[in-house]
Coordinates of C-alpha atoms and ligand atoms in Angstrom, one line a residue:
M1 CA -28.5 -13.6 -83.1
I2 CA -31.2 -16.7 -82.3
E3 CA -34.7 -15.1 -81.6
S4 CA -35.4 -16.8 -78.8
D5 CA -32.5 -15.0 -77.2
R6 CA -33.7 -11.9 -77.4
H7 CA -33.6 -10.4 -73.4
P8 CA -35.4 -7.3 -73.0
F9 CA -32.0 -5.9 -71.6
L10 CA -31.0 -5.6 -75.5
E11 CA -34.3 -3.4 -76.8
G12 CA -33.2 -0.4 -74.7
L13 CA -29.2 -0.8 -76.3
S14 CA -29.8 1.5 -79.3
K15 CA -26.5 4.1 -78.0
H16 CA -24.8 1.2 -77.3
R17 CA -24.5 -0.1 -81.0
G18 CA -23.2 2.7 -82.2
A19 CA -19.9 1.9 -80.6
P20 CA -16.3 3.5 -82.1
P21 CA -13.6 1.1 -83.6
T22 CA -12.4 -0.4 -80.8
I23 CA -9.4 -2.4 -79.5
I24 CA -9.2 -3.0 -76.5
V25 CA -6.3 -4.5 -74.9
I26 CA -6.4 -6.7 -71.5
F27 CA -3.3 -6.4 -69.7
G28 CA -3.6 -9.9 -67.5
A29 CA -4.5 -11.9 -69.8
S30 CA -3.6 -15.7 -68.3
G31 CA -5.5 -14.2 -64.8
D32 CA -8.7 -15.6 -63.5
L33 CA -11.2 -12.3 -64.2
T34 CA -10.1 -12.3 -67.6
T35 CA -11.0 -16.2 -67.3
R36 CA -14.0 -16.6 -66.1
K37 CA -15.8 -12.8 -66.6
L38 CA -13.8 -10.9 -69.4
V39 CA -13.6 -13.1 -72.9
P40 CA -16.6 -15.0 -72.4
A41 CA -19.3 -11.0 -71.5
I42 CA -17.1 -10.1 -75.5
Y43 CA -18.1 -13.0 -76.2
N44 CA -21.4 -12.4 -75.7
L45 CA -21.7 -8.7 -77.0
S46 CA -20.3 -10.1 -80.8
Y47 CA -23.9 -12.9 -80.0
D48 CA -25.9 -9.9 -79.6
N49 CA -24.0 -8.1 -82.1
L50 CA -23.2 -5.1 -79.6
L51 CA -19.1 -5.1 -80.7
P52 CA -18.1 -2.5 -83.6
A53 CA -17.1 -4.3 -86.6
N54 CA -13.4 -2.8 -86.3
F55 CA -13.4 -4.5 -82.7
T56 CA -9.9 -6.8 -81.4
L57 CA -9.3 -8.2 -78.4
I58 CA -5.8 -8.5 -77.6
G59 CA -4.3 -9.7 -74.4
F60 CA -1.1 -8.7 -72.3
G61 CA 0.4 -11.4 -70.6
R62 CA 4.2 -12.3 -69.5
N63 CA 3.8 -15.4 -71.4
P64 CA 5.4 -16.1 -74.5
I65 CA 2.4 -17.5 -76.2
S66 CA 1.5 -17.0 -80.2
D67 CA -2.7 -15.5 -81.1
E68 CA -3.5 -19.0 -82.0
E69 CA -2.3 -20.5 -78.7
F70 CA -4.0 -17.5 -76.8
A71 CA -7.3 -17.7 -79.3
N72 CA -7.6 -20.9 -77.6
I73 CA -7.2 -20.3 -74.3
A74 CA -10.2 -17.5 -75.1
N75 CA -12.8 -20.2 -77.0
D76 CA -12.2 -22.9 -73.9
S77 CA -13.6 -19.6 -71.4
V78 CA -15.8 -19.8 -73.1
K79 CA -16.7 -23.2 -73.5
N80 CA -16.3 -23.3 -69.5
Y81 CA -17.9 -19.9 -68.2
S82 CA -20.1 -18.1 -70.5
R83 CA -23.4 -17.6 -70.1
R84 CA -24.6 -18.7 -73.3
D85 CA -22.8 -22.3 -75.0
L86 CA -20.1 -21.7 -77.4
N87 CA -21.5 -21.3 -80.7
T88 CA -19.7 -21.4 -84.1
N89 CA -20.3 -18.7 -86.5
V90 CA -20.4 -16.3 -83.4
W91 CA -16.6 -17.4 -82.5
E92 CA -15.5 -17.2 -86.1
K93 CA -16.6 -13.7 -86.2
I94 CA -14.2 -12.4 -83.0
H95 CA -11.2 -15.8 -83.6
S96 CA -10.0 -13.4 -86.2
N97 CA -9.5 -10.4 -84.2
I98 CA -7.3 -11.8 -81.2
Q99 CA -4.5 -11.3 -80.9
Y100 CA -1.8 -11.4 -77.9
H101 CA 1.3 -9.3 -76.8
S102 CA 3.6 -10.8 -74.3
G103 CA 5.7 -8.6 -72.2
G104 CA 6.3 -7.6 -68.6
Y105 CA 4.2 -4.6 -67.6
D106 CA 6.8 -2.5 -66.4
D107 CA 8.4 -2.8 -69.5
F108 CA 8.6 0.5 -71.6
N109 CA 9.3 -1.5 -74.3
A110 CA 6.3 -3.9 -74.6
F111 CA 4.5 -0.9 -74.8
K112 CA 6.2 0.7 -77.1
T113 CA 5.9 -2.7 -79.1
L114 CA 2.1 -2.9 -78.6
A115 CA 2.1 0.4 -79.3
E116 CA 3.4 -0.4 -83.3
K117 CA 1.0 -4.3 -82.7
I118 CA -2.1 -1.6 -82.9
D119 CA -0.4 1.0 -85.5
K120 CA -0.4 -2.0 -87.8
I121 CA -4.1 -2.8 -87.0
Q122 CA -5.2 0.6 -87.1
S123 CA -4.1 0.6 -91.0
K124 CA -5.0 -2.7 -92.0
N125 CA -8.6 -2.0 -91.2
G126 CA -7.7 1.7 -92.5
Q127 CA -9.3 3.9 -90.0
D128 CA -8.8 4.7 -85.9
S129 CA -9.8 2.9 -83.0
Q130 CA -10.4 4.0 -79.9
I131 CA -7.9 1.9 -77.3
L132 CA -9.9 0.4 -74.3
F133 CA -7.5 -0.8 -71.3
Y134 CA -8.5 -2.8 -69.1
L135 CA -6.0 -3.6 -66.0
S136 CA -7.2 -6.7 -65.3
T137 CA -3.9 -7.5 -62.7
P138 CA -2.9 -7.7 -58.9
P139 CA -2.7 -3.8 -58.2
S140 CA 0.7 -4.5 -57.3
V141 CA 1.0 -3.8 -60.7
F142 CA -1.8 -0.7 -61.9
E143 CA 1.1 1.6 -61.4
P144 CA 3.6 0.4 -63.2
I145 CA 1.0 -0.3 -66.3
L146 CA 0.0 3.2 -66.6
R147 CA 2.9 4.8 -66.2
N148 CA 3.5 2.3 -69.1
L149 CA 0.7 4.1 -71.2
G150 CA 1.1 7.3 -70.2
E151 CA 5.2 7.2 -71.8
S152 CA 4.7 5.8 -74.3
G153 CA 2.0 7.8 -75.6
L154 CA -0.7 5.4 -75.7
S155 CA -2.9 7.4 -73.4
S156 CA -3.5 10.4 -75.1
R157 CA -3.9 9.3 -78.4
N158 CA -7.4 10.6 -79.7
L159 CA -7.7 12.9 -76.7
H160 CA -10.1 15.2 -76.9
T161 CA -12.1 13.8 -79.9
R162 CA -14.5 10.3 -79.5
L163 CA -11.5 7.8 -79.8
A164 CA -9.9 9.1 -77.0
S165 CA -8.1 6.1 -75.3
K166 CA -9.4 5.0 -71.9
V167 CA -8.9 3.3 -68.9
I168 CA -10.6 0.6 -66.6
I169 CA -9.1 -0.3 -63.7
E170 CA -10.1 -2.5 -62.0
K171 CA -11.3 -2.8 -57.5
P172 CA -9.3 -2.6 -55.1
F173 CA -9.4 0.9 -55.8
G174 CA -6.0 1.6 -53.2
R175 CA -5.2 -0.2 -50.3
D176 CA -5.9 2.1 -47.8
L177 CA -6.9 6.2 -48.3
K178 CA -3.2 7.3 -49.2
S179 CA -2.3 5.0 -51.2
A180 CA -5.6 5.4 -53.1
Q181 CA -4.9 9.0 -53.4
D182 CA -1.5 8.4 -55.0
L183 CA -3.3 6.3 -57.3
N184 CA -5.3 8.8 -57.8
N185 CA -2.7 11.3 -59.5
I186 CA -0.7 8.7 -61.0
M187 CA -4.0 7.8 -63.6
G188 CA -4.7 12.0 -63.6
S189 CA -1.5 12.2 -64.3
K190 CA -1.6 9.7 -67.8
F191 CA -5.2 10.0 -67.9
E192 CA -8.5 13.1 -67.9
E193 CA -11.2 11.3 -65.6
S194 CA -13.1 11.6 -68.9
Q195 CA -11.4 8.8 -69.7
V196 CA -10.9 6.9 -66.9
F197 CA -13.4 4.3 -65.9
R198 CA -13.1 2.4 -62.3
I199 CA -14.9 -0.3 -62.5
D200 CA -17.0 -1.8 -59.4
H201 CA -18.9 -5.2 -61.0
Y202 CA -22.2 -4.5 -58.7
L203 CA -22.8 -1.4 -60.6
G204 CA -23.2 -3.5 -63.9
K205 CA -25.9 -5.8 -62.0
E206 CA -29.8 -5.2 -63.4
T207 CA -30.9 -5.2 -59.6
V208 CA -28.3 -2.4 -59.0
Q209 CA -28.9 -0.4 -61.6
D210 CA -32.9 -1.1 -60.6
L211 CA -32.7 0.7 -57.1
L212 CA -32.5 3.7 -58.5
V213 CA -36.3 3.5 -61.4
Q214 CA -37.6 1.4 -57.6
R215 CA -36.6 4.6 -55.6
F216 CA -37.7 7.5 -58.3
A217 CA -40.2 5.9 -60.6
N218 CA -42.1 4.8 -57.8
N219 CA -43.7 7.6 -55.8
I220 CA -44.4 5.5 -53.0
F221 CA -41.1 5.1 -51.7
E222 CA -40.1 8.2 -51.6
P223 CA -42.3 9.8 -49.3
I224 CA -41.5 7.0 -46.3
W225 CA -38.1 6.3 -47.1
N226 CA -36.3 8.5 -44.4
R227 CA -35.6 8.7 -40.3
Q228 CA -39.8 9.5 -39.6
Y229 CA -40.5 5.6 -41.0
V230 CA -37.6 3.8 -41.5
E231 CA -36.1 1.9 -38.7
S232 CA -33.0 0.2 -39.9
V233 CA -31.8 -0.3 -43.3
Q234 CA -29.6 -3.6 -43.7
I235 CA -27.2 -4.5 -46.4
T236 CA -25.8 -8.6 -46.7
V237 CA -23.8 -9.7 -49.4
A238 CA -23.5 -13.2 -47.9
E239 CA -21.1 -15.5 -49.6
E240 CA -21.0 -19.8 -49.9
L241 CA -17.5 -20.1 -51.7
G242 CA -14.3 -19.9 -49.8
V243 CA -11.7 -18.1 -50.9
G244 CA -10.9 -20.4 -53.4
S245 CA -6.7 -20.4 -56.1
R246 CA -7.0 -16.6 -54.8
G247 CA -5.2 -16.8 -51.3
G248 CA -2.1 -14.9 -52.7
Y249 CA -4.5 -12.0 -53.2
Y250 CA -7.0 -13.0 -50.8
D251 CA -5.1 -13.4 -46.8
K252 CA -3.5 -9.4 -47.8
S253 CA -7.3 -7.9 -49.2
G254 CA -9.6 -9.3 -46.5
A255 CA -13.3 -9.4 -46.2
L256 CA -13.4 -4.8 -45.7
R257 CA -11.0 -4.7 -48.4
D258 CA -12.7 -6.8 -51.0
M259 CA -16.0 -6.7 -50.6
I260 CA -17.2 -4.0 -48.2
Q261 CA -14.2 -0.6 -49.5
N262 CA -16.8 -1.5 -52.5
H263 CA -19.4 -2.8 -53.2
T264 CA -21.4 -2.8 -50.0
M265 CA -20.7 0.9 -49.7
Q266 CA -21.3 1.2 -52.8
L267 CA -24.9 -0.5 -52.4
L268 CA -25.9 2.2 -49.2
S269 CA -25.0 4.9 -52.0
L270 CA -27.6 3.8 -54.0
I271 CA -29.5 3.1 -51.4
A272 CA -29.8 6.3 -49.0
M273 CA -29.0 9.3 -51.8
E274 CA -30.9 11.9 -52.3
P275 CA -33.2 12.1 -56.0
P276 CA -29.9 13.0 -58.2
V277 CA -31.3 16.8 -60.1
S278 CA -30.7 14.8 -64.1
L279 CA -29.3 10.8 -64.7
H280 CA -26.4 12.9 -65.5
P281 CA -23.5 10.3 -64.6
E282 CA -21.8 13.6 -62.5
S283 CA -25.5 14.3 -60.4
I284 CA -25.5 10.6 -60.0
R285 CA -21.7 9.9 -58.6
D286 CA -22.5 13.8 -57.0
E287 CA -25.8 12.4 -54.6
K288 CA -23.7 9.0 -54.2
V289 CA -20.8 10.9 -52.6
K290 CA -22.4 13.3 -50.1
V291 CA -23.6 9.7 -48.8
L292 CA -21.0 8.7 -48.1
R293 CA -19.5 11.8 -46.8
A294 CA -21.9 12.1 -44.2
I295 CA -21.0 9.0 -42.8
Q296 CA -20.4 9.3 -39.2
P297 CA -16.9 7.9 -37.7
L298 CA -17.2 4.3 -36.3
N299 CA -16.4 3.9 -33.2
L300 CA -13.6 1.1 -32.7
D301 CA -12.9 0.1 -29.4
G302 CA -15.0 -1.3 -26.4
D303 CA -18.5 -2.8 -25.5
H304 CA -20.0 0.2 -28.3
S305 CA -17.9 -0.7 -31.2
D306 CA -19.5 -0.3 -34.2
V307 CA -17.1 -3.2 -36.3
V308 CA -16.6 -7.0 -36.5
R309 CA -14.5 -9.2 -37.7
A310 CA -13.4 -12.6 -38.1
H311 CA -12.0 -15.5 -40.1
Y312 CA -14.0 -18.9 -40.9
S313 CA -13.8 -22.1 -38.7
E314 CA -14.1 -25.7 -40.8
G315 CA -17.8 -26.4 -41.1
L316 CA -20.1 -27.7 -43.6
I317 CA -21.0 -26.3 -47.1
G318 CA -24.5 -27.9 -48.6
G319 CA -23.4 -30.7 -47.1
K320 CA -20.0 -31.0 -47.5
K321 CA -17.4 -30.2 -45.0
V322 CA -14.6 -27.6 -45.8
D323 CA -11.3 -26.3 -44.7
G324 CA -11.2 -23.9 -41.7
Y325 CA -9.5 -20.2 -43.5
L326 CA -5.8 -20.9 -42.1
Q327 CA -6.4 -24.4 -44.0
E328 CA -7.3 -22.2 -47.3
K329 CA -3.8 -23.2 -50.2
N330 CA -2.0 -20.1 -50.0
I331 CA -3.0 -18.7 -46.1
P332 CA -0.4 -18.5 -44.0
N333 CA -1.3 -20.6 -40.8
D334 CA -0.8 -17.3 -38.3
S335 CA -3.2 -15.4 -41.1
I336 CA -5.2 -12.3 -38.8
T337 CA -6.6 -11.6 -42.0
E338 CA -10.5 -10.9 -42.2
T339 CA -13.0 -13.2 -44.3
F340 CA -16.3 -11.8 -42.2
A341 CA -16.4 -8.0 -41.9
A342 CA -19.7 -6.0 -40.4
L343 CA -19.7 -2.5 -39.4
R344 CA -22.6 -0.3 -38.2
L345 CA -23.0 2.9 -39.6
S346 CA -24.9 5.8 -39.2
I347 CA -25.2 8.9 -42.0
N348 CA -25.5 11.9 -40.4
N349 CA -28.2 14.1 -43.0
W350 CA -31.4 15.8 -42.4
R351 CA -32.9 12.3 -44.0
W352 CA -31.4 9.2 -42.3
K353 CA -30.1 10.4 -38.6
G354 CA -30.5 8.7 -36.3
V355 CA -31.5 5.5 -38.9
P356 CA -28.8 2.5 -38.4
F357 CA -27.2 1.1 -41.8
Y358 CA -25.8 -2.5 -41.1
M359 CA -23.6 -4.1 -43.1
R360 CA -21.8 -7.0 -43.5
S361 CA -20.1 -9.7 -45.8
G362 CA -19.1 -13.0 -45.5
K363 CA -17.1 -16.3 -47.3
R364 CA -18.5 -19.3 -46.1
M365 CA -21.4 -18.8 -44.7
A366 CA -25.0 -19.7 -44.7
R367 CA -26.0 -19.4 -47.9
R368 CA -24.5 -16.8 -51.2
V369 CA -27.3 -13.9 -50.2
S370 CA -27.1 -10.3 -51.6
E371 CA -29.8 -8.4 -50.7
I372 CA -30.6 -4.9 -49.1
A373 CA -33.1 -5.0 -46.4
V374 CA -35.5 -1.4 -45.6
Q375 CA -37.3 -2.1 -42.2
F376 CA -39.8 0.2 -41.6
K377 CA -41.0 2.2 -37.5
K378 CA -43.6 -0.7 -36.8
P379 CA -47.6 1.5 -36.2
P380 CA -48.5 2.2 -32.9
G381 CA -49.5 -0.2 -31.0
I382 CA -53.1 0.7 -30.4
L383 CA -55.3 -2.1 -32.5
F384 CA -54.5 -5.7 -33.1
T385 CA -52.7 -5.9 -29.8
E386 CA -54.8 -8.3 -27.2
G387 CA -54.0 -12.1 -26.5
N388 CA -52.0 -14.1 -28.7
R389 CA -53.5 -12.4 -31.6
F390 CA -50.5 -10.2 -31.9
D391 CA -48.1 -10.6 -34.4
V392 CA -47.6 -7.5 -36.2
A393 CA -44.2 -7.5 -37.6
S394 CA -42.6 -4.7 -38.9
N395 CA -43.1 -3.8 -42.8
T396 CA -39.7 -4.6 -44.4
M397 CA -38.5 -4.3 -48.3
V398 CA -36.2 -6.3 -49.3
V399 CA -34.5 -5.8 -52.7
R400 CA -32.4 -9.3 -53.9
I401 CA -29.8 -8.6 -55.9
Q402 CA -28.9 -11.5 -56.0
P403 CA -29.7 -15.1 -56.4
D404 CA -33.6 -15.1 -57.9
E405 CA -33.4 -11.6 -58.3
G406 CA -36.5 -9.3 -57.0
I407 CA -38.2 -7.9 -54.6
T408 CA -40.5 -8.8 -52.0
M409 CA -42.5 -6.6 -49.3
L410 CA -43.0 -8.0 -45.6
L411 CA -46.9 -7.2 -45.1
N412 CA -49.3 -7.5 -42.1
S413 CA -52.4 -9.7 -43.3
K414 CA -56.1 -10.8 -41.0
I415 CA -55.5 -14.8 -40.7
P416 CA -58.8 -15.8 -42.1
G417 CA -61.7 -16.8 -39.4
L418 CA -63.8 -15.4 -36.7
E419 CA -60.8 -13.8 -35.0
T420 CA -58.8 -10.9 -35.7
R421 CA -55.3 -12.4 -36.3
T422 CA -52.9 -11.5 -38.2
Q423 CA -49.6 -12.6 -39.5
P424 CA -46.4 -11.2 -41.7
V425 CA -47.0 -12.4 -46.0
K426 CA -45.1 -11.3 -48.6
M427 CA -45.7 -9.6 -51.7
H428 CA -43.2 -10.5 -54.7
F429 CA -42.1 -9.8 -57.8
G430 CA -39.7 -11.5 -59.2
Y431 CA -37.2 -10.6 -61.9
A432 CA -37.0 -14.1 -63.7
T433 CA -41.0 -14.5 -63.8
T434 CA -41.5 -10.7 -65.7
F435 CA -38.6 -10.1 -67.6
G436 CA -36.8 -13.1 -68.5
S437 CA -33.7 -15.7 -68.0
N438 CA -30.7 -15.5 -69.0
T439 CA -29.9 -12.0 -67.8
P440 CA -26.8 -10.6 -69.6
E441 CA -23.4 -10.7 -66.7
A442 CA -22.5 -7.5 -65.3
Y443 CA -19.2 -7.4 -67.4
E444 CA -21.3 -6.9 -71.1
R445 CA -22.8 -4.4 -69.8
L446 CA -20.2 -2.4 -68.4
I447 CA -17.3 -3.1 -71.2
L448 CA -20.0 -2.1 -73.6
D449 CA -20.5 0.7 -71.6
A450 CA -17.2 2.7 -71.5
M451 CA -17.2 1.4 -75.2
I452 CA -19.3 4.3 -75.5
G453 CA -18.1 6.6 -72.9
D454 CA -20.6 6.4 -70.4
S455 CA -19.5 6.4 -66.7
T456 CA -22.4 6.4 -64.9
L457 CA -21.7 3.1 -63.7
F458 CA -18.4 3.5 -62.5
I459 CA -16.9 4.9 -60.1
R460 CA -15.2 9.0 -59.6
G461 CA -11.7 9.7 -58.1
D462 CA -13.6 11.4 -54.6
E463 CA -16.2 8.6 -54.8
T464 CA -13.2 6.4 -53.6
E465 CA -11.4 8.7 -51.9
A466 CA -14.8 9.2 -49.7
S467 CA -14.8 5.0 -48.5
W468 CA -11.2 4.9 -47.9
K469 CA -11.6 7.8 -45.6
I470 CA -14.6 5.1 -43.7
I471 CA -12.4 2.3 -43.9
T472 CA -9.0 2.6 -43.3
P473 CA -9.2 4.0 -39.8
I474 CA -11.0 0.6 -38.8
L475 CA -8.0 -1.4 -40.6
D476 CA -5.4 0.7 -39.0
Y477 CA -6.7 -0.1 -35.9
W478 CA -7.2 -3.5 -36.7
S479 CA -3.1 -3.5 -37.4
D480 CA -2.8 -1.9 -34.8
C481 CA -4.5 -5.1 -32.5
G482 CA -3.0 -7.6 -34.5
R483 CA -5.2 -10.6 -33.5
Q484 CA -7.2 -9.1 -30.7
G485 CA -10.8 -9.0 -31.5
L486 CA -10.6 -11.1 -34.1
E487 CA -13.3 -13.7 -34.2
S488 CA -14.5 -16.6 -35.6
Y489 CA -17.4 -18.1 -37.3
V490 CA -18.0 -21.7 -38.7
S491 CA -18.3 -22.4 -41.8
G492 CA -22.3 -22.3 -43.1
S493 CA -23.0 -20.2 -40.4
W494 CA -24.0 -16.3 -40.7
G495 CA -20.9 -14.8 -39.0
P496 CA -20.1 -14.5 -35.2
L497 CA -22.1 -13.9 -32.9
A498 CA -20.1 -10.9 -32.3
S499 CA -22.1 -10.0 -35.4
D500 CA -25.7 -9.7 -33.6
R501 CA -24.4 -8.0 -30.6
L502 CA -23.5 -4.8 -33.5
L503 CA -27.7 -4.6 -33.7
W504 CA -29.0 -5.4 -29.9
D505 CA -28.7 -1.4 -28.6
K506 CA -31.7 -1.2 -30.8
S507 CA -33.3 -4.6 -30.2
H508 CA -33.1 -5.2 -34.4
E509 CA -31.9 -8.9 -35.6
W510 CA -29.4 -9.6 -38.9
R511 CA -32.2 -11.2 -41.1
R512 CA -31.3 -15.1 -41.5
S513 CA -34.2 -16.4 -44.0
G514 CA -34.7 -16.8 -47.5
P515 CA -36.5 -14.5 -49.3
Ligands
LIG1 P1 -5.0 -13.0 -61.2 O1 -4.2 -13.2 -59.6 O2 -5.5 -14.5 -61.6 O3 -4.0 -12.6 -62.2 C1 -4.3 -12.2 -63.1 C2 -2.9 -12.2 -63.7 O4 -2.4 -10.8 -63.9 C3 -2.1 -12.8 -63.7 O5 -3.0 -14.2 -64.5 C4 -1.0 -12.6 -64.7 O6 -1.4 -12.4 -66.1 C5 -1.1 -11.1 -64.2 N1 0.0 -11.4 -62.6 C6 -0.7 -12.1 -61.6 N2 0.2 -11.5 -60.7 C7 1.6 -10.5 -61.1 C8 2.2 -10.2 -60.5 N3 3.1 -10.2 -59.2 N4 3.2 -9.2 -61.0 C9 3.0 -9.2 -62.7 N5 1.6 -9.7 -63.0 C10 1.1 -9.8 -62.1 O7 -6.1 -11.9 -60.7 P2 -7.7 -11.7 -60.9 O8 -7.4 -12.1 -62.2 O9 -8.4 -12.6 -59.9 O10 -7.8 -10.0 -61.0 C11 -7.7 -9.1 -61.4 C12 -7.7 -7.9 -60.8 O11 -8.8 -7.5 -60.9 C13 -7.5 -8.2 -59.7 O12 -7.5 -6.6 -59.4 C14 -8.9 -8.7 -58.2 O13 -8.9 -6.9 -57.4 C15 -9.5 -7.7 -59.5 N6 -11.1 -8.5 -59.0 C16 -10.8 -10.3 -59.3 C17 -12.0 -11.1 -59.6 C18 -12.6 -12.1 -59.9 O14 -13.4 -13.1 -59.1 N7 -11.1 -12.8 -60.2 C19 -13.6 -10.4 -59.1 C20 -13.5 -8.3 -58.9 C21 -12.3 -8.1 -59.2 P3 0.3 -12.3 -67.2 O15 0.6 -13.5 -66.5 O16 -0.5 -13.4 -68.3 O17 1.3 -11.8 -67.4
LIG2 C1 -14.6 -10.2 -56.3 C2 -14.6 -10.4 -54.9 O1 -14.8 -8.3 -56.3 O2 -16.8 -10.0 -55.8 C3 -14.3 -11.8 -54.5 O3 -12.9 -10.2 -55.3 C4 -15.5 -12.2 -54.3 O4 -13.8 -11.9 -53.7 C5 -16.5 -11.3 -55.9 O5 -16.1 -13.3 -54.4 C6 -18.5 -11.8 -55.8 O6 -18.6 -11.3 -56.9 P1 -20.5 -11.6 -57.1 O7 -20.7 -10.6 -58.5 O8 -20.0 -13.3 -57.2 O9 -21.4 -11.4 -55.9

């Protein structure tokens, strides 16, 4: 590793350096995620000397290509998508340990031959390895893969030892509550829960992990983190990108399944949960799931509906004209899939009763920004209230997940001058300024955690079901309504006007500005 590349992230990873020998098998070898994220993540882990000495990557896919052809594709994906340039020495270290296995995901024979390939690698290495299966395919093939892993005996290799097989499964975990339960059942019949790593890459983002630290390592927040002081909480996950080449997948999914059920619900759990009794994975996940269970059923129709859905029409992104959703590749021109969803949620517990939690996520929005804004109640209007001197804003803590990662506090300050006039000002902490840039990507951290068996940043089975319990009635209702109630928003805007209406009951507004 090059010294100038050192990042504070690397200093705290002593336990991660002890990952056992590992063979990672990525199903969906030619996929978008494998190409853009997983292979570059493995390269960067190798760059930082975080891979175990005996490490092999096996790409599993349907195309009949050779090991060398797959290694060349992997090399291109590092060149095109890695956060660091390709370093020949680092590449040579992993190059010789890249293999490819061709076969169908529902072909039992392909799994038998995979097991033989794994045996050969182990006998060549002279030691056993843990096998880490990464399901990076469309969810439609999760089930046959899991069945074949079970039936071929691959799922139970070295069970109850440090080298037990593990499985990372991509989101979305199911399409609704019933399918998530079914998937959990199949999972449970082939793997023990300790072997299962349901991934949500938002949990691998440094800023998301920092939520717990900010809340529980600073004593100033806990006393005011409740309904007495908090006016509302807003969670925004906005993207400038449209559906791009993923139309086939996206049109069957939509914003609610693709983003809200997982990423934004995870952000909500972390911002609203009670302090865990320890940092043990189960303690943290116990508290997260309690928050989800306390969320009240939503109003779905009428003027007081708690949900809004819309898809984008043509507009301007970065000054360039972009197509509307219905003109995108692989999108039927009568599609009613939402690319934007906004929700108003109530958490019925002692801490949060009466505090609205607003969340929204959309594609082709004005700016790429993921943030959580905790808006505090205003002080009583006794002082600073006369004439034009009054501009007392609500104190707001904005946690910027990405980009420009950091935390901003909005405070009120005196404008210099003879009169006492106030103005909102910002106090800012930026990750890049404090810790340097080039922070490792979420997938690096998560693959590493799965290798050492730390499930803290992964979703537990009951957690995903608790989230689907909130989301499924909305999906059912929308399905009954068909096109009715589906709004439209101009690409490059902040979403449909209807989403503003969600906040009017309490005279709140969505945040539109920058950090
Ligand atoms: P892709 O559509 O690119 O598919 C991945 C691979 O799966 C394909 O290259 C192909 O591999 C195999 N595959 C595709 N369709 C089928 C099919 N019908 N039957 C059998 N195999 C198929 O998906 P992504 O890579 O975009 O996503 C993979 C998973 O990761 C999904 O669950 C997705 O939700 C999740 N995800 C993706 C993100 C992204 O940014 N792309 C982000 C977060 C999660 P081959 O031809 O080699 O067999
Ligand atoms: C994925 C969604 O889970 O997250 C994509 O499937 C979305 O549609 C992506 O673009 C956003 O991730 P990030 O890390 O770019 O915010």
